[in-house]
PDB file of N, CA and C in Angstrom:
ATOM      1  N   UNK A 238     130.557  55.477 132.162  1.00 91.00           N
ATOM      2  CA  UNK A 238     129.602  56.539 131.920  1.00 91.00           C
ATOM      3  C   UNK A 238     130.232  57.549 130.958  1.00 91.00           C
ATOM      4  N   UNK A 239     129.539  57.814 130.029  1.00 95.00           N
ATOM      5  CA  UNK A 239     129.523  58.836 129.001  1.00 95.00           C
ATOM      6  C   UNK A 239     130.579  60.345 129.642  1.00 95.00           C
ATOM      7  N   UNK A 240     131.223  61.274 129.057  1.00 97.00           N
ATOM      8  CA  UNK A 240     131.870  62.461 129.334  1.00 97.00           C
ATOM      9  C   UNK A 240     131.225  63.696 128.341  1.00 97.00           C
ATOM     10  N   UNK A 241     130.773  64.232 128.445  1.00 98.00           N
ATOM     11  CA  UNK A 241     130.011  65.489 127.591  1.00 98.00           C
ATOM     12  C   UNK A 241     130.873  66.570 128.082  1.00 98.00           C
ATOM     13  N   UNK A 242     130.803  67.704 126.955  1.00 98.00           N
ATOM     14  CA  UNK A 242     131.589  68.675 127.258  1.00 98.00           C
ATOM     15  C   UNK A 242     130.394  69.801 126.607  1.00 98.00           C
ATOM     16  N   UNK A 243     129.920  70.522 127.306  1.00 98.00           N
ATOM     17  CA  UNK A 243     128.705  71.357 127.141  1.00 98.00           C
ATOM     18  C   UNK A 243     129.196  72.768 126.844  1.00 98.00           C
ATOM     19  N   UNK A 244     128.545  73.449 125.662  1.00 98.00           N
ATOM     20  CA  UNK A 244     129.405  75.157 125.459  1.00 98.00           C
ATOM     21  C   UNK A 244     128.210  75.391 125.719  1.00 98.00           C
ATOM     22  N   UNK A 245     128.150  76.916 125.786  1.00 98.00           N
ATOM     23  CA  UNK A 245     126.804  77.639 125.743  1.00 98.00           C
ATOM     24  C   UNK A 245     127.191  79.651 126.017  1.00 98.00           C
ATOM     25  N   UNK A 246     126.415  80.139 126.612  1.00 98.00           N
ATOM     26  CA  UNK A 246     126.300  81.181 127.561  1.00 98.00           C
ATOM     27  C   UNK A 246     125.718  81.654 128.097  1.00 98.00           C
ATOM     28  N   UNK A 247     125.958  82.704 129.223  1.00 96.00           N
ATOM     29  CA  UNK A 247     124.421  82.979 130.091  1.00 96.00           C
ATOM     30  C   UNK A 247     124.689  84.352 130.184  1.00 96.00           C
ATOM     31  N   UNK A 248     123.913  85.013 130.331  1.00 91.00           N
ATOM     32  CA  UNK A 248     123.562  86.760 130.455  1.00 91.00           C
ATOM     33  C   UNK A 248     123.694  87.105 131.932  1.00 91.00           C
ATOM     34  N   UNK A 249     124.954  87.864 132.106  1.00 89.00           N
ATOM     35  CA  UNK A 249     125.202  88.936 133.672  1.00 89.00           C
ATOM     36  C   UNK A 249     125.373  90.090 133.602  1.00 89.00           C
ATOM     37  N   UNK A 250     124.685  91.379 134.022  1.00 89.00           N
ATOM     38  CA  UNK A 250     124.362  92.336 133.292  1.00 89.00           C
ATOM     39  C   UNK A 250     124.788  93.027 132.306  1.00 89.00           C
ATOM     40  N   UNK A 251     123.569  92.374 131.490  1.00 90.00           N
ATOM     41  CA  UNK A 251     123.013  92.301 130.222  1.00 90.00           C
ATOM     42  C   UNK A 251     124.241  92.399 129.125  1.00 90.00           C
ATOM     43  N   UNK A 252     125.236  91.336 129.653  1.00 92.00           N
ATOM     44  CA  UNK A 252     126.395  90.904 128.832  1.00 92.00           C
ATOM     45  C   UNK A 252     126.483  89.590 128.938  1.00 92.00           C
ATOM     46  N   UNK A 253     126.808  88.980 127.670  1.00 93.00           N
ATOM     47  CA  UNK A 253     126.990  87.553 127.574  1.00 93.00           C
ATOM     48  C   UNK A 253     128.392  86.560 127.802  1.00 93.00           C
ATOM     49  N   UNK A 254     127.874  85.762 128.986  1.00 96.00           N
ATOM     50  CA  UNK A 254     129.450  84.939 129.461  1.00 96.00           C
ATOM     51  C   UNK A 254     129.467  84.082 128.465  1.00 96.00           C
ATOM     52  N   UNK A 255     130.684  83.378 127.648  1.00 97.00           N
ATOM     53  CA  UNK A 255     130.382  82.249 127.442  1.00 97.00           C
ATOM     54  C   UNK A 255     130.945  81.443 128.225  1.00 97.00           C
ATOM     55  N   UNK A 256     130.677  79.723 128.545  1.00 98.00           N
ATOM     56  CA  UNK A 256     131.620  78.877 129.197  1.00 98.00           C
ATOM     57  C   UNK A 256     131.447  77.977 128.269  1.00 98.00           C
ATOM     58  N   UNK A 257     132.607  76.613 129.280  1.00 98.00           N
ATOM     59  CA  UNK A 257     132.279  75.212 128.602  1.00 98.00           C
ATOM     60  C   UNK A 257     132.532  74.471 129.877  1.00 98.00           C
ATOM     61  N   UNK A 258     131.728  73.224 129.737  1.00 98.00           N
ATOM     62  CA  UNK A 258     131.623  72.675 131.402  1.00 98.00           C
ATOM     63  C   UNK A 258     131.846  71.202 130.477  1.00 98.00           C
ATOM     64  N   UNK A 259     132.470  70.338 131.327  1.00 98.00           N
ATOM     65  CA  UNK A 259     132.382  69.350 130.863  1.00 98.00           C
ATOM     66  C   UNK A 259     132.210  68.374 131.979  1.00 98.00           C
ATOM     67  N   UNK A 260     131.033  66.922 132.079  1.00 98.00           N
ATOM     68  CA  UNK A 260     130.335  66.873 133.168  1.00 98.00           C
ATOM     69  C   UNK A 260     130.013  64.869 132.957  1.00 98.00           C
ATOM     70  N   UNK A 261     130.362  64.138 133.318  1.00 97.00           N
ATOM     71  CA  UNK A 261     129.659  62.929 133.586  1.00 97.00           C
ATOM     72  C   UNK A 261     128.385  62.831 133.852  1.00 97.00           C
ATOM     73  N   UNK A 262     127.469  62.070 132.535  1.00 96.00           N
ATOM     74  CA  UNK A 262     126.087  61.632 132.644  1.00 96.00           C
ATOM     75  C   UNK A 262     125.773  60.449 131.719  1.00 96.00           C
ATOM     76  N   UNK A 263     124.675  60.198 131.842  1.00 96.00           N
ATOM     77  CA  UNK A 263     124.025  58.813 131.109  1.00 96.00           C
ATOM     78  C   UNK A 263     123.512  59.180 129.987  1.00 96.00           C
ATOM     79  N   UNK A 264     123.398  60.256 129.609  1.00 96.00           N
ATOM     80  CA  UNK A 264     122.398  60.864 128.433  1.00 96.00           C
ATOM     81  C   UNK A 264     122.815  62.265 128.439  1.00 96.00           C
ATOM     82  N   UNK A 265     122.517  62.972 126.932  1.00 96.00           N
ATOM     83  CA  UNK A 265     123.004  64.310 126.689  1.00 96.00           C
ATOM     84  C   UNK A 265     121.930  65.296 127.460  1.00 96.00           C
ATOM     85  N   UNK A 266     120.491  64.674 127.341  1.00 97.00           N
ATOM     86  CA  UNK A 266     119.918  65.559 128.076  1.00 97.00           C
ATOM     87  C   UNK A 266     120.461  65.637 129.621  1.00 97.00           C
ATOM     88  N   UNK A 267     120.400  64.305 130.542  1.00 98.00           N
ATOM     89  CA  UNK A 267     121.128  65.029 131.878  1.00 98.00           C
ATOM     90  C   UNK A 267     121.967  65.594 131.994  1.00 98.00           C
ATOM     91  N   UNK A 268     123.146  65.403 130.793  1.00 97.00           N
ATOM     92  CA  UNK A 268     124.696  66.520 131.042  1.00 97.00           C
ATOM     93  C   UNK A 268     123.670  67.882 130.840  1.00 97.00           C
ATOM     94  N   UNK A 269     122.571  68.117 130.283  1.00 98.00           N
ATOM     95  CA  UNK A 269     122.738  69.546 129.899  1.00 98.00           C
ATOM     96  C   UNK A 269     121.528  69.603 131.232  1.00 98.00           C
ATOM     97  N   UNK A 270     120.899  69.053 132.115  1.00 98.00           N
ATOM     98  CA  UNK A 270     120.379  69.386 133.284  1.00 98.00           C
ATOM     99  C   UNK A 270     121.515  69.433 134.100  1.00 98.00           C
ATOM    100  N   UNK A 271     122.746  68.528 134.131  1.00 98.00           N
ATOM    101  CA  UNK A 271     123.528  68.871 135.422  1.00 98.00           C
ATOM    102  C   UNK A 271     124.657  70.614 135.252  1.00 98.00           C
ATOM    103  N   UNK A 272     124.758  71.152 133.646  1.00 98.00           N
ATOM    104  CA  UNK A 272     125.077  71.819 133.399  1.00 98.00           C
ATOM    105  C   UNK A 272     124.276  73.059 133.881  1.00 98.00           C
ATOM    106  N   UNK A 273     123.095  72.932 133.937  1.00 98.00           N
ATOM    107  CA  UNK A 273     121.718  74.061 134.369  1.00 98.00           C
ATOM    108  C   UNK A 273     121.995  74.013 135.684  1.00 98.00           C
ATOM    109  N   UNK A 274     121.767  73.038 136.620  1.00 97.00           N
ATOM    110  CA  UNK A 274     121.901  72.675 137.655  1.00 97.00           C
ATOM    111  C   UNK A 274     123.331  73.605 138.511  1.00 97.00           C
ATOM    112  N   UNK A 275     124.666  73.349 137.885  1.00 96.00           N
ATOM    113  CA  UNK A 275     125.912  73.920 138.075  1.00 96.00           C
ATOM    114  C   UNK A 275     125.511  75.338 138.106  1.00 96.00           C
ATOM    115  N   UNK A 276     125.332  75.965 136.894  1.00 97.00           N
ATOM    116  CA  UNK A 276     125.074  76.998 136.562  1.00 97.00           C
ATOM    117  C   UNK A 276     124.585  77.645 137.920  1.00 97.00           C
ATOM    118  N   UNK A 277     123.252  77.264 137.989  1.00 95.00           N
ATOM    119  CA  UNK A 277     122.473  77.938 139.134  1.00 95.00           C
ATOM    120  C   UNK A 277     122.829  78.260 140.159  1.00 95.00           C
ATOM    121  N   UNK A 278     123.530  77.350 140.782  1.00 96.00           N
ATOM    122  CA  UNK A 278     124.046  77.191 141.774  1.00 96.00           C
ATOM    123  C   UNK A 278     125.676  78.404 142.056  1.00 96.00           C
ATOM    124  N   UNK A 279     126.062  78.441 141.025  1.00 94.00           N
ATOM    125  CA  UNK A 279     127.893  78.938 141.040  1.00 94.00           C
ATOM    126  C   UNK A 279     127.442  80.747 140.969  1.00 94.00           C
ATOM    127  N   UNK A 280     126.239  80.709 139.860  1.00 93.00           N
ATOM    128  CA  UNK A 280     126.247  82.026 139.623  1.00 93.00           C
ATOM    129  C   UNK A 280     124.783  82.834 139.873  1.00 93.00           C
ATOM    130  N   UNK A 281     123.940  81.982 140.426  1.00 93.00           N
ATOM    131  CA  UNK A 281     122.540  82.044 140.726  1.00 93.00           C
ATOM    132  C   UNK A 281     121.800  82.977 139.781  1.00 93.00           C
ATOM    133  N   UNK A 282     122.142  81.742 138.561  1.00 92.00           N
ATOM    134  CA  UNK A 282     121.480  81.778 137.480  1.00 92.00           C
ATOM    135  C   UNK A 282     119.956  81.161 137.131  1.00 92.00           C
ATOM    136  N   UNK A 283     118.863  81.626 136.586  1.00 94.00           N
ATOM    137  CA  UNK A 283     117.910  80.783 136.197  1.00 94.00           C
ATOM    138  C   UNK A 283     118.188  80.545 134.635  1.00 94.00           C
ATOM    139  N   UNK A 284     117.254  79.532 134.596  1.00 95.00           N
ATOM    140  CA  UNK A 284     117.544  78.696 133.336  1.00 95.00           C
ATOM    141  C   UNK A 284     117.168  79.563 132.141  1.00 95.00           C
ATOM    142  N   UNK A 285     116.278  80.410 132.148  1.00 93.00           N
ATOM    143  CA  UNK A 285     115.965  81.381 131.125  1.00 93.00           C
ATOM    144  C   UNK A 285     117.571  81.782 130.696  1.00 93.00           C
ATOM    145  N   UNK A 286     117.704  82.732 131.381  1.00 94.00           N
ATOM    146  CA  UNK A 286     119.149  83.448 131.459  1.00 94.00           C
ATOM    147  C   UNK A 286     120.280  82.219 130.862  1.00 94.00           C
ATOM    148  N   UNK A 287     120.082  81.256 130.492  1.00 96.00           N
ATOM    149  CA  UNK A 287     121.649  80.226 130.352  1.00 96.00           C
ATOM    150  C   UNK A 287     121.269  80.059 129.086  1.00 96.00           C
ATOM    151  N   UNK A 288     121.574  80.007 127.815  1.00 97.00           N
ATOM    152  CA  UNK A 288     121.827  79.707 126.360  1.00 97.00           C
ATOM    153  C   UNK A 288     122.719  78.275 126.260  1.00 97.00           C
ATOM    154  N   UNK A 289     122.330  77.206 126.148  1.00 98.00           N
ATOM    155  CA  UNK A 289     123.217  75.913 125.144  1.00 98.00           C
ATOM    156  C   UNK A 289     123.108  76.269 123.976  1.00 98.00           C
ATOM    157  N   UNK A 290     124.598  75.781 123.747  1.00 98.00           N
ATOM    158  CA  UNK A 290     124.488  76.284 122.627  1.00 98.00           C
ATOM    159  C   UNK A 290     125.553  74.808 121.425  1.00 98.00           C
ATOM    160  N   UNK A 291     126.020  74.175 122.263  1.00 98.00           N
ATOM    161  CA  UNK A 291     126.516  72.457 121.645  1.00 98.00           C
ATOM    162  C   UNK A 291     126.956  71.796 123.098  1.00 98.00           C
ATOM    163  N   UNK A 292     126.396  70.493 122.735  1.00 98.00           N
ATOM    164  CA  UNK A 292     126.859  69.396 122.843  1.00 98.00           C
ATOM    165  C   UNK A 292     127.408  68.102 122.753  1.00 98.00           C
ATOM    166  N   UNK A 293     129.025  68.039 122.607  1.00 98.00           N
ATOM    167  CA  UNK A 293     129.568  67.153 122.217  1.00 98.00           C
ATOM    168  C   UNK A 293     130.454  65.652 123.391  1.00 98.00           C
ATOM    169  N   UNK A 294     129.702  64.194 122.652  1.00 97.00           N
ATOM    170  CA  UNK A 294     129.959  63.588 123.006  1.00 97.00           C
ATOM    171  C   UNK A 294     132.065  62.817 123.418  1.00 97.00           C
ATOM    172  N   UNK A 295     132.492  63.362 124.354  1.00 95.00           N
ATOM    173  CA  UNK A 295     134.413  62.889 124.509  1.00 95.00           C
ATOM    174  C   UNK A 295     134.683  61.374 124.558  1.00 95.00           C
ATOM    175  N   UNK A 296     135.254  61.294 123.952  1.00 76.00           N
ATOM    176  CA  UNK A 296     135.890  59.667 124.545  1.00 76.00           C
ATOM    177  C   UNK A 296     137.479  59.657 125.231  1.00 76.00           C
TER     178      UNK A 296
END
């Protein structure tokens, strides 16, 4: 299975985090749902609030 390494950032008051998550999936779109998914969960974030911003395929 594929390794994606996802950048982006998300807004915590009304300042911008950036991260980078890097995440096992079958497709770039699920790395960047399991990245939303993480998100939500760690920092009880909604998806509005989270910015992608690249996604690059690792070998």
């Amino acid at each position: 299975m594929p390794i994606f390494q996802v950048r982006g950032a998300f807004k915590v008051d009304h300042k911008d985090r950036r991260f980078t998550k890097i995440v096992e999936s079958n497709s770039e779109k699920n790395a960047i749902e399991k990245v939303y998914s993480l998100l939500g969960s760690e920092h009880r974030l909604k998806r509005g609030k989270i910015r992608i911003e690249e996604v690059v395929i690792l070998d």
